[in-house]
Amino acid sequence: MSMKNLKQYILPVLLFISGSAFAQQTPAPEQSRPVTIVGATAHIGNGEVIENSLIIFQNGKITTVSDANSSDRQYPGTVIDAKGKHVYPGFIAPNSSLGLVEIDAVRQSDDEDELGELLPHVRSIIAYNAESQVVESMRPNGVLVGQIAPRGGRISGTSSIVQFDAWNWEDAVLKEDDGIHVNWPNSVRRGRWWEGEDRGIKANADYQENVRTLSDFFRNAKAYLAGSQEQANLPFQAMKKVFTGDQKVYVHANGEKEIIDILTFKKEHNLNNLVLVGGYDALKVVDELKAANVPVLVGRVHSTPNLEDNHYDLPYKLAHLLQQEGLLVALETSGSMERMNSRNLPFYAGTVTGYGANKEDALKMITLNTAKILGVDDSLGSLEAGKDATLFISEGDALDMRTNKVSQAFIRGREISLESHQTELAKRYSDKFEQQEKK
């Protein structure tokens, strides 16, 4: 091997090693004694607020959520005086590729996409890196749980739901293979200027054929599963839980025509658990979505309008408008630099409050609504007795980037570290400037 070729292999490895020099904080041990939080303003996640709350959890589960004024003063275990602070359920980031890519420029650390188009048998969870520096940077903002979804192809594969304090993917997983992700074809496309086409938007001549290919796959998979299955077909076998309703179908689309065609597809293939992801034009077909009982994971709030004649603030207010119409709505974070920007999830909800929603309704969009859409609301999404003690304490309003300062966080009752590579660097350079001031 020539020196030039050798450098091509050595450089990415060195970059990957240097980027991994600061590993994730050691995962917390199991909860060993009860914890009592007293005096905080508790934002339950279902729209309710308790101004002076009492929250007790043990063995990883919440046992008490009540008004502290109506309780006795004999508090069990470790007592946290949180007067003047706020307590929230852990925020949930759906449709995220967190842990699947560490350094975009290093191919060896990129596991978000696989070769092929129809890949329902590809499982993102086995590629999830629990020691990702990017993942640990979510926790200081209260983002404690995520749905790890693959990218690429027509059917990308299956997602899984994880908590963000674990040794490996087996420890992290909360719900394995919760659903498949379908990237619906676009009915329009931009002109390919490199082939001499006009740069403007035009109809996609392949749209109907692409939809037909997807429909044929679902139809053939159902026929295969109804047959003898003598010849193994992994993609078809992976569709079994989709047809029984045990796995959801997350369909990524934005256009009005695409959404209408998706609803037709849903009915044609009897898909009871279908979720629309993106939904930029969902407001135009809101009645149809309501009739089909389809929830929406609304695309990133901090975005610019897709078209010149859209309102400048449509991305900011879309989630609230859909929720007003009676749809079950939550916020997702995919897009440019989506892994890093996932830590801004609470501030996306905060922006929604500036465009019509009240704070508790916006909070639902990153807690209980998300948990309902993902099918984990029996254990996550709100501060209620019997649910996982996955929650955090903030010194201020957690939806406001100026006041969100998380002081303590717990995942299933385990008090987790809030340190990250960023906090280490912040301390390092703060110390540097303090030393310079003393000179």
mmCIF file of C-alpha atoms in Angstrom, residues 7-358:
data_model
loop_
_atom_site.group_PDB
_atom_site.id
_atom_site.type_symbol
_atom_site.label_atom_id
_atom_site.label_comp_id
_atom_site.label_asym_id
_atom_site.label_seq_id
_atom_site.Cartn_x
_atom_site.Cartn_y
_atom_site.Cartn_z
ATOM 1 C CA LYS A 7 -2.880 8.328 4.867
ATOM 2 C CA GLN A 8 -6.419 7.974 3.523
ATOM 3 C CA TYR A 9 -7.049 5.283 6.117
ATOM 4 C CA ILE A 10 -5.028 6.705 9.011
ATOM 5 C CA LEU A 11 -6.488 10.237 8.981
ATOM 6 C CA PRO A 12 -10.150 9.226 9.494
ATOM 7 C CA VAL A 13 -9.131 6.834 12.287
ATOM 8 C CA LEU A 14 -7.123 9.555 14.064
ATOM 9 C CA LEU A 15 -10.021 11.988 13.738
ATOM 10 C CA PHE A 16 -12.406 9.396 15.157
ATOM 11 C CA ILE A 17 -10.091 8.612 18.095
ATOM 12 C CA SER A 18 -9.496 12.279 18.889
ATOM 13 C CA GLY A 19 -13.238 12.927 18.750
ATOM 14 C CA SER A 20 -13.834 10.068 21.184
ATOM 15 C CA ALA A 21 -11.151 11.072 23.688
ATOM 16 C CA PHE A 22 -13.797 12.310 26.120
ATOM 17 C CA ALA A 23 -16.185 9.388 26.570
ATOM 18 C CA GLN A 24 -19.703 9.749 27.900
ATOM 19 C CA GLN A 25 -20.105 10.125 31.641
ATOM 20 C CA THR A 26 -20.341 6.836 33.544
ATOM 21 C CA PRO A 27 -23.994 5.707 33.666
ATOM 22 C CA ALA A 28 -25.629 6.105 37.053
ATOM 23 C CA PRO A 29 -26.257 3.077 39.320
ATOM 24 C CA GLU A 30 -29.751 1.791 40.075
ATOM 25 C CA GLN A 31 -31.824 3.802 42.519
ATOM 26 C CA SER A 32 -31.104 2.451 46.003
ATOM 27 C CA ARG A 33 -33.355 4.601 48.220
ATOM 28 C CA PRO A 34 -36.476 6.754 47.831
ATOM 29 C CA VAL A 35 -36.152 10.336 46.596
ATOM 30 C CA THR A 36 -38.558 13.097 47.604
ATOM 31 C CA ILE A 37 -38.762 16.417 45.751
ATOM 32 C CA VAL A 38 -40.554 19.111 47.736
ATOM 33 C CA GLY A 39 -41.734 22.602 46.872
ATOM 34 C CA ALA A 40 -41.153 22.724 43.111
ATOM 35 C CA THR A 41 -43.697 23.901 40.578
ATOM 36 C CA ALA A 42 -44.549 20.590 38.916
ATOM 37 C CA HIS A 43 -45.430 20.666 35.226
ATOM 38 C CA ILE A 44 -47.198 17.322 34.981
ATOM 39 C CA GLY A 45 -47.047 17.053 31.170
ATOM 40 C CA ASN A 46 -50.796 16.567 30.681
ATOM 41 C CA GLY A 47 -51.629 20.258 30.990
ATOM 42 C CA GLU A 48 -51.808 20.337 34.784
ATOM 43 C CA VAL A 49 -49.538 22.348 37.078
ATOM 44 C CA ILE A 50 -49.021 21.910 40.842
ATOM 45 C CA GLU A 51 -47.485 25.071 42.293
ATOM 46 C CA ASN A 52 -46.149 23.574 45.532
ATOM 47 C CA SER A 53 -45.636 19.923 44.726
ATOM 48 C CA LEU A 54 -44.563 16.756 46.443
ATOM 49 C CA ILE A 55 -43.037 14.075 44.216
ATOM 50 C CA ILE A 56 -41.730 10.776 45.585
ATOM 51 C CA PHE A 57 -40.152 7.974 43.589
ATOM 52 C CA GLN A 58 -38.450 4.710 44.472
ATOM 53 C CA ASN A 59 -37.215 1.647 42.596
ATOM 54 C CA GLY A 60 -37.281 3.764 39.456
ATOM 55 C CA LYS A 61 -41.039 4.477 39.601
ATOM 56 C CA ILE A 62 -43.031 7.516 40.699
ATOM 57 C CA THR A 63 -45.157 6.687 43.739
ATOM 58 C CA THR A 64 -46.571 10.087 44.733
ATOM 59 C CA VAL A 65 -47.465 13.293 42.919
ATOM 60 C CA SER A 66 -49.474 15.669 45.071
ATOM 61 C CA ASP A 67 -49.754 19.099 46.633
ATOM 62 C CA ALA A 68 -47.134 19.459 49.387
ATOM 63 C CA ASN A 69 -49.545 21.558 51.446
ATOM 64 C CA SER A 70 -51.878 18.600 51.900
ATOM 65 C CA SER A 71 -49.246 16.063 52.941
ATOM 66 C CA ASP A 72 -47.488 15.261 56.180
ATOM 67 C CA ARG A 73 -43.903 16.285 56.822
ATOM 68 C CA GLN A 74 -42.411 12.814 57.142
ATOM 69 C CA TYR A 75 -40.663 12.494 53.810
ATOM 70 C CA PRO A 76 -38.883 9.247 52.918
ATOM 71 C CA GLY A 77 -35.318 8.829 51.651
ATOM 72 C CA THR A 78 -33.291 11.651 50.135
ATOM 73 C CA VAL A 79 -35.184 14.930 50.342
ATOM 74 C CA ILE A 80 -34.584 17.620 47.711
ATOM 75 C CA ASP A 81 -35.793 21.096 48.607
ATOM 76 C CA ALA A 82 -36.801 22.479 45.197
ATOM 77 C CA LYS A 83 -38.696 25.562 46.329
ATOM 78 C CA GLY A 84 -38.600 28.213 43.596
ATOM 79 C CA LYS A 85 -37.622 25.632 40.962
ATOM 80 C CA HIS A 86 -39.572 23.658 38.356
ATOM 81 C CA VAL A 87 -39.837 19.914 37.779
ATOM 82 C CA TYR A 88 -40.707 18.394 34.395
ATOM 83 C CA PRO A 89 -41.053 14.932 32.841
ATOM 84 C CA GLY A 90 -38.057 14.109 30.668
ATOM 85 C CA PHE A 91 -38.370 15.532 27.173
ATOM 86 C CA ILE A 92 -38.644 13.036 24.301
ATOM 87 C CA ALA A 93 -36.990 13.568 20.894
ATOM 88 C CA PRO A 94 -38.776 11.495 18.207
ATOM 89 C CA ASN A 95 -37.474 10.683 14.716
ATOM 90 C CA SER A 96 -33.857 11.306 15.634
ATOM 91 C CA SER A 97 -30.606 9.838 14.302
ATOM 92 C CA LEU A 98 -28.812 10.477 17.611
ATOM 93 C CA GLY A 99 -26.164 7.863 18.291
ATOM 94 C CA LEU A 100 -26.063 6.694 14.681
ATOM 95 C CA VAL A 101 -23.559 9.313 13.497
ATOM 96 C CA GLU A 102 -20.775 10.800 15.600
ATOM 97 C CA ILE A 103 -18.620 12.732 13.131
ATOM 98 C CA ASP A 104 -20.184 13.477 9.746
ATOM 99 C CA ALA A 105 -16.820 13.650 7.989
ATOM 100 C CA VAL A 106 -15.704 10.230 9.301
ATOM 101 C CA ARG A 107 -17.484 7.525 7.366
ATOM 102 C CA GLN A 108 -16.623 4.869 9.950
ATOM 103 C CA SER A 109 -18.797 6.685 12.506
ATOM 104 C CA ASP A 110 -21.824 7.028 10.201
ATOM 105 C CA ASP A 111 -24.439 4.262 10.578
ATOM 106 C CA GLU A 112 -27.671 6.089 9.766
ATOM 107 C CA ASP A 113 -28.199 4.674 6.268
ATOM 108 C CA GLU A 114 -27.852 1.297 4.534
ATOM 109 C CA LEU A 115 -27.591 0.334 0.880
ATOM 110 C CA GLY A 116 -30.927 -0.470 -0.710
ATOM 111 C CA GLU A 117 -34.423 0.981 -0.977
ATOM 112 C CA LEU A 118 -36.886 -1.343 0.791
ATOM 113 C CA LEU A 119 -35.288 -2.247 4.120
ATOM 114 C CA PRO A 120 -37.874 -2.876 6.861
ATOM 115 C CA HIS A 121 -35.547 -5.530 8.311
ATOM 116 C CA VAL A 122 -32.716 -3.051 9.034
ATOM 117 C CA ARG A 123 -32.700 -2.275 12.773
ATOM 118 C CA SER A 124 -31.231 1.057 13.821
ATOM 119 C CA ILE A 125 -30.896 0.026 17.461
ATOM 120 C CA ILE A 126 -27.945 -2.311 16.912
ATOM 121 C CA ALA A 127 -25.908 0.595 15.507
ATOM 122 C CA TYR A 128 -26.816 2.964 18.367
ATOM 123 C CA ASN A 129 -23.746 4.328 20.174
ATOM 124 C CA ALA A 130 -24.666 4.819 23.840
ATOM 125 C CA GLU A 131 -21.334 6.590 24.469
ATOM 126 C CA SER A 132 -21.910 9.297 21.890
ATOM 127 C CA GLN A 133 -20.733 12.738 22.972
ATOM 128 C CA VAL A 134 -23.624 14.216 21.024
ATOM 129 C CA VAL A 135 -26.144 12.114 22.948
ATOM 130 C CA GLU A 136 -24.791 13.171 26.334
ATOM 131 C CA SER A 137 -25.143 16.830 25.351
ATOM 132 C CA MET A 138 -28.945 16.377 25.277
ATOM 133 C CA ARG A 139 -29.271 15.827 29.010
ATOM 134 C CA PRO A 140 -28.341 19.306 30.319
ATOM 135 C CA ASN A 141 -31.412 20.640 28.473
ATOM 136 C CA GLY A 142 -33.749 17.963 29.831
ATOM 137 C CA VAL A 143 -33.898 15.790 26.706
ATOM 138 C CA LEU A 144 -33.631 12.351 28.316
ATOM 139 C CA VAL A 145 -35.334 9.991 25.836
ATOM 140 C CA GLY A 146 -35.267 9.624 22.064
ATOM 141 C CA GLN A 147 -36.620 7.579 19.191
ATOM 142 C CA ILE A 148 -33.603 6.465 17.160
ATOM 143 C CA ALA A 149 -34.613 6.282 13.508
ATOM 144 C CA PRO A 150 -32.645 5.279 10.392
ATOM 145 C CA ARG A 151 -32.407 7.381 7.244
ATOM 146 C CA GLY A 152 -32.317 6.774 3.492
ATOM 147 C CA GLY A 153 -34.113 4.558 0.993
ATOM 148 C CA ARG A 154 -37.855 4.235 0.475
ATOM 149 C CA ILE A 155 -38.242 2.156 3.661
ATOM 150 C CA SER A 156 -35.314 3.063 5.919
ATOM 151 C CA GLY A 157 -35.776 0.357 8.568
ATOM 152 C CA THR A 158 -37.039 0.226 12.140
ATOM 153 C CA SER A 159 -36.606 2.731 14.945
ATOM 154 C CA SER A 160 -36.315 2.035 18.676
ATOM 155 C CA ILE A 161 -36.868 4.177 21.762
ATOM 156 C CA VAL A 162 -33.950 4.653 24.162
ATOM 157 C CA GLN A 163 -33.015 6.538 27.308
ATOM 158 C CA PHE A 164 -29.861 8.638 27.243
ATOM 159 C CA ASP A 165 -27.797 7.177 30.097
ATOM 160 C CA ALA A 166 -26.547 3.696 29.315
ATOM 161 C CA TRP A 167 -23.490 1.500 28.836
ATOM 162 C CA ASN A 168 -24.690 0.036 25.532
ATOM 163 C CA TRP A 169 -27.760 -0.208 23.330
ATOM 164 C CA GLU A 170 -29.117 -3.163 25.293
ATOM 165 C CA ASP A 171 -29.144 -1.057 28.477
ATOM 166 C CA ALA A 172 -30.503 1.983 26.636
ATOM 167 C CA VAL A 173 -33.497 0.466 24.862
ATOM 168 C CA LEU A 174 -36.959 1.157 26.274
ATOM 169 C CA LYS A 175 -39.009 -0.084 23.324
ATOM 170 C CA GLU A 176 -37.321 -2.129 20.643
ATOM 171 C CA ASP A 177 -38.310 -1.886 16.961
ATOM 172 C CA ASP A 178 -41.354 0.292 17.616
ATOM 173 C CA GLY A 179 -42.044 0.960 13.935
ATOM 174 C CA ILE A 180 -40.796 1.209 10.360
ATOM 175 C CA HIS A 181 -39.977 4.487 8.596
ATOM 176 C CA VAL A 182 -41.256 5.123 5.074
ATOM 177 C CA ASN A 183 -39.990 8.032 2.982
ATOM 178 C CA TRP A 184 -42.952 8.845 0.743
ATOM 179 C CA PRO A 185 -42.083 9.860 -2.845
ATOM 180 C CA ASN A 186 -42.308 13.553 -3.776
ATOM 181 C CA SER A 187 -44.882 14.513 -6.392
ATOM 182 C CA VAL A 188 -42.722 17.469 -7.465
ATOM 183 C CA ARG A 189 -39.013 18.040 -7.844
ATOM 184 C CA ARG A 190 -36.621 20.820 -8.690
ATOM 185 C CA GLY A 191 -35.139 21.018 -12.163
ATOM 186 C CA ARG A 192 -31.772 19.336 -12.607
ATOM 187 C CA TRP A 193 -29.739 22.317 -13.769
ATOM 188 C CA TRP A 194 -26.691 20.133 -14.397
ATOM 189 C CA GLU A 195 -28.682 18.397 -17.148
ATOM 190 C CA GLY A 196 -29.877 21.666 -18.675
ATOM 191 C CA GLU A 197 -33.310 21.665 -16.993
ATOM 192 C CA ASP A 198 -34.917 24.813 -15.606
ATOM 193 C CA ARG A 199 -34.169 25.250 -11.907
ATOM 194 C CA GLY A 200 -37.859 25.743 -11.019
ATOM 195 C CA ILE A 201 -40.238 23.236 -9.437
ATOM 196 C CA LYS A 202 -41.889 20.745 -11.782
ATOM 197 C CA ALA A 203 -43.959 17.566 -11.578
ATOM 198 C CA ASN A 204 -42.087 14.367 -10.770
ATOM 199 C CA ALA A 205 -42.801 12.086 -13.716
ATOM 200 C CA ASP A 206 -41.812 9.039 -11.644
ATOM 201 C CA TYR A 207 -44.143 9.777 -8.734
ATOM 202 C CA GLN A 208 -46.947 7.333 -9.554
ATOM 203 C CA GLU A 209 -44.461 4.587 -10.390
ATOM 204 C CA ASN A 210 -42.664 5.129 -7.075
ATOM 205 C CA VAL A 211 -45.957 4.952 -5.161
ATOM 206 C CA ARG A 212 -46.907 1.807 -7.084
ATOM 207 C CA THR A 213 -43.573 0.169 -6.177
ATOM 208 C CA LEU A 214 -44.166 0.887 -2.507
ATOM 209 C CA SER A 215 -47.745 -0.382 -2.648
ATOM 210 C CA ASP A 216 -46.629 -3.555 -4.462
ATOM 211 C CA PHE A 217 -44.080 -4.200 -1.720
ATOM 212 C CA PHE A 218 -46.736 -4.008 1.008
ATOM 213 C CA ARG A 219 -49.096 -6.184 -1.010
ATOM 214 C CA ASN A 220 -46.439 -8.795 -1.780
ATOM 215 C CA ALA A 221 -45.267 -8.860 1.836
ATOM 216 C CA LYS A 222 -48.807 -9.551 3.023
ATOM 217 C CA ALA A 223 -49.198 -12.328 0.462
ATOM 218 C CA TYR A 224 -45.852 -13.846 1.488
ATOM 219 C CA LEU A 225 -46.802 -13.836 5.176
ATOM 220 C CA ALA A 226 -50.114 -15.510 4.354
ATOM 221 C CA GLY A 227 -48.312 -18.282 2.464
ATOM 222 C CA SER A 228 -45.981 -21.109 3.428
ATOM 223 C CA GLN A 229 -42.885 -18.875 3.727
ATOM 224 C CA GLU A 230 -40.741 -21.796 2.584
ATOM 225 C CA GLN A 231 -38.227 -19.456 0.994
ATOM 226 C CA ALA A 232 -36.816 -16.954 3.480
ATOM 227 C CA ASN A 233 -37.403 -13.291 2.639
ATOM 228 C CA LEU A 234 -36.123 -11.040 5.421
ATOM 229 C CA PRO A 235 -37.788 -7.798 4.227
ATOM 230 C CA PHE A 236 -41.176 -9.494 3.942
ATOM 231 C CA GLN A 237 -40.774 -11.277 7.280
ATOM 232 C CA ALA A 238 -39.968 -7.939 8.938
ATOM 233 C CA MET A 239 -43.406 -6.637 7.916
ATOM 234 C CA LYS A 240 -45.344 -9.095 10.072
ATOM 235 C CA LYS A 241 -45.829 -6.770 13.061
ATOM 236 C CA VAL A 242 -46.794 -3.918 10.766
ATOM 237 C CA PHE A 243 -49.799 -5.876 9.511
ATOM 238 C CA THR A 244 -50.788 -7.088 12.999
ATOM 239 C CA GLY A 245 -50.659 -3.493 14.266
ATOM 240 C CA ASP A 246 -47.856 -4.181 16.758
ATOM 241 C CA GLN A 247 -45.492 -1.862 14.870
ATOM 242 C CA LYS A 248 -46.269 1.656 13.749
ATOM 243 C CA VAL A 249 -45.676 3.004 10.256
ATOM 244 C CA TYR A 250 -43.995 6.410 10.333
ATOM 245 C CA VAL A 251 -44.494 8.000 6.922
ATOM 246 C CA HIS A 252 -42.323 11.022 6.148
ATOM 247 C CA ALA A 253 -44.032 13.524 3.848
ATOM 248 C CA ASN A 254 -44.877 17.228 3.631
ATOM 249 C CA GLY A 255 -46.972 18.015 0.530
ATOM 250 C CA GLU A 256 -50.765 18.142 0.360
ATOM 251 C CA LYS A 257 -51.016 15.629 -2.493
ATOM 252 C CA GLU A 258 -48.580 13.285 -0.765
ATOM 253 C CA ILE A 259 -50.580 13.364 2.478
ATOM 254 C CA ILE A 260 -53.848 12.633 0.646
ATOM 255 C CA ASP A 261 -52.201 9.709 -1.151
ATOM 256 C CA ILE A 262 -50.814 8.431 2.164
ATOM 257 C CA LEU A 263 -54.327 8.352 3.637
ATOM 258 C CA THR A 264 -55.492 6.363 0.611
ATOM 259 C CA PHE A 265 -52.500 4.032 1.085
ATOM 260 C CA LYS A 266 -53.376 3.625 4.772
ATOM 261 C CA LYS A 267 -56.916 2.574 3.940
ATOM 262 C CA GLU A 268 -55.860 0.321 1.081
ATOM 263 C CA HIS A 269 -53.429 -1.644 3.230
ATOM 264 C CA ASN A 270 -55.435 -1.441 6.479
ATOM 265 C CA LEU A 271 -52.656 0.280 8.446
ATOM 266 C CA ASN A 272 -54.177 1.209 11.798
ATOM 267 C CA ASN A 273 -51.015 2.619 13.391
ATOM 268 C CA LEU A 274 -49.794 5.200 10.890
ATOM 269 C CA VAL A 275 -48.008 8.419 11.933
ATOM 270 C CA LEU A 276 -47.325 11.366 9.632
ATOM 271 C CA VAL A 277 -43.810 12.795 10.055
ATOM 272 C CA GLY A 278 -43.137 16.320 8.790
ATOM 273 C CA GLY A 279 -46.639 17.327 7.693
ATOM 274 C CA TYR A 280 -45.810 20.807 6.403
ATOM 275 C CA ASP A 281 -49.108 20.979 4.454
ATOM 276 C CA ALA A 282 -51.116 19.045 7.059
ATOM 277 C CA LEU A 283 -53.291 22.066 7.820
ATOM 278 C CA LYS A 284 -54.728 21.872 4.282
ATOM 279 C CA VAL A 285 -56.048 18.345 4.897
ATOM 280 C CA VAL A 286 -56.643 18.488 8.636
ATOM 281 C CA ASP A 287 -60.208 17.131 8.414
ATOM 282 C CA GLU A 288 -59.015 14.084 6.486
ATOM 283 C CA LEU A 289 -56.229 13.454 9.008
ATOM 284 C CA LYS A 290 -58.694 13.693 11.894
ATOM 285 C CA ALA A 291 -61.101 11.292 10.209
ATOM 286 C CA ALA A 292 -58.284 8.794 9.661
ATOM 287 C CA ASN A 293 -57.017 9.247 13.245
ATOM 288 C CA VAL A 294 -53.487 10.045 12.078
ATOM 289 C CA PRO A 295 -51.211 11.935 14.531
ATOM 290 C CA VAL A 296 -48.478 14.257 13.288
ATOM 291 C CA LEU A 297 -44.838 14.661 14.287
ATOM 292 C CA VAL A 298 -44.454 18.240 13.078
ATOM 293 C CA GLY A 299 -41.175 19.170 11.366
ATOM 294 C CA ARG A 300 -38.606 21.381 13.038
ATOM 295 C CA VAL A 301 -40.102 24.613 14.348
ATOM 296 C CA HIS A 302 -36.944 26.660 13.771
ATOM 297 C CA SER A 303 -37.214 26.543 9.974
ATOM 298 C CA THR A 304 -37.897 28.917 7.115
ATOM 299 C CA PRO A 305 -41.067 28.587 4.981
ATOM 300 C CA ASN A 306 -40.880 26.094 2.118
ATOM 301 C CA LEU A 307 -42.527 28.384 -0.450
ATOM 302 C CA GLU A 308 -42.334 32.095 -1.162
ATOM 303 C CA ASP A 309 -46.062 32.645 -0.665
ATOM 304 C CA ASN A 310 -46.189 30.906 2.737
ATOM 305 C CA HIS A 311 -46.508 33.010 5.855
ATOM 306 C CA TYR A 312 -43.071 33.764 7.267
ATOM 307 C CA ASP A 313 -44.067 32.279 10.623
ATOM 308 C CA LEU A 314 -45.848 29.134 9.395
ATOM 309 C CA PRO A 315 -43.202 26.739 10.796
ATOM 310 C CA TYR A 316 -43.473 28.499 14.179
ATOM 311 C CA LYS A 317 -47.240 28.224 14.517
ATOM 312 C CA LEU A 318 -48.095 25.070 12.527
ATOM 313 C CA ALA A 319 -48.026 22.722 15.538
ATOM 314 C CA HIS A 320 -50.373 24.963 17.511
ATOM 315 C CA LEU A 321 -52.785 25.356 14.591
ATOM 316 C CA LEU A 322 -52.949 21.583 14.093
ATOM 317 C CA GLN A 323 -53.470 21.004 17.806
ATOM 318 C CA GLN A 324 -56.276 23.586 17.808
ATOM 319 C CA GLU A 325 -57.962 21.546 15.093
ATOM 320 C CA GLY A 326 -57.978 18.499 17.343
ATOM 321 C CA LEU A 327 -55.010 16.519 15.997
ATOM 322 C CA LEU A 328 -52.552 14.746 18.277
ATOM 323 C CA VAL A 329 -49.352 16.699 17.647
ATOM 324 C CA ALA A 330 -45.737 16.445 18.789
ATOM 325 C CA LEU A 331 -42.486 18.084 17.692
ATOM 326 C CA GLU A 332 -39.561 16.416 15.930
ATOM 327 C CA THR A 333 -36.095 17.765 15.177
ATOM 328 C CA SER A 334 -34.858 16.297 11.877
ATOM 329 C CA GLY A 335 -33.126 18.520 9.348
ATOM 330 C CA SER A 336 -29.813 20.318 9.077
ATOM 331 C CA MET A 337 -27.405 19.275 11.863
ATOM 332 C CA GLU A 338 -30.317 17.389 13.415
ATOM 333 C CA ARG A 339 -28.318 15.463 16.002
ATOM 334 C CA MET A 340 -26.694 18.537 17.536
ATOM 335 C CA ASN A 341 -29.876 20.594 17.227
ATOM 336 C CA SER A 342 -31.965 17.982 19.059
ATOM 337 C CA ARG A 343 -30.792 19.560 22.300
ATOM 338 C CA ASN A 344 -32.905 22.589 21.290
ATOM 339 C CA LEU A 345 -36.138 20.565 21.462
ATOM 340 C CA PRO A 346 -37.480 22.455 24.529
ATOM 341 C CA PHE A 347 -36.798 25.783 22.813
ATOM 342 C CA TYR A 348 -38.754 24.659 19.749
ATOM 343 C CA ALA A 349 -41.685 24.169 22.117
ATOM 344 C CA GLY A 350 -40.898 27.572 23.620
ATOM 345 C CA THR A 351 -41.171 29.168 20.181
ATOM 346 C CA VAL A 352 -44.604 27.564 19.739
ATOM 347 C CA THR A 353 -45.731 29.400 22.891
ATOM 348 C CA GLY A 354 -44.870 32.689 21.198
ATOM 349 C CA TYR A 355 -47.240 31.874 18.329
ATOM 350 C CA GLY A 356 -50.490 30.986 20.036
ATOM 351 C CA ALA A 357 -49.983 27.973 22.308
ATOM 352 C CA ASN A 358 -49.943 28.208 26.081
#
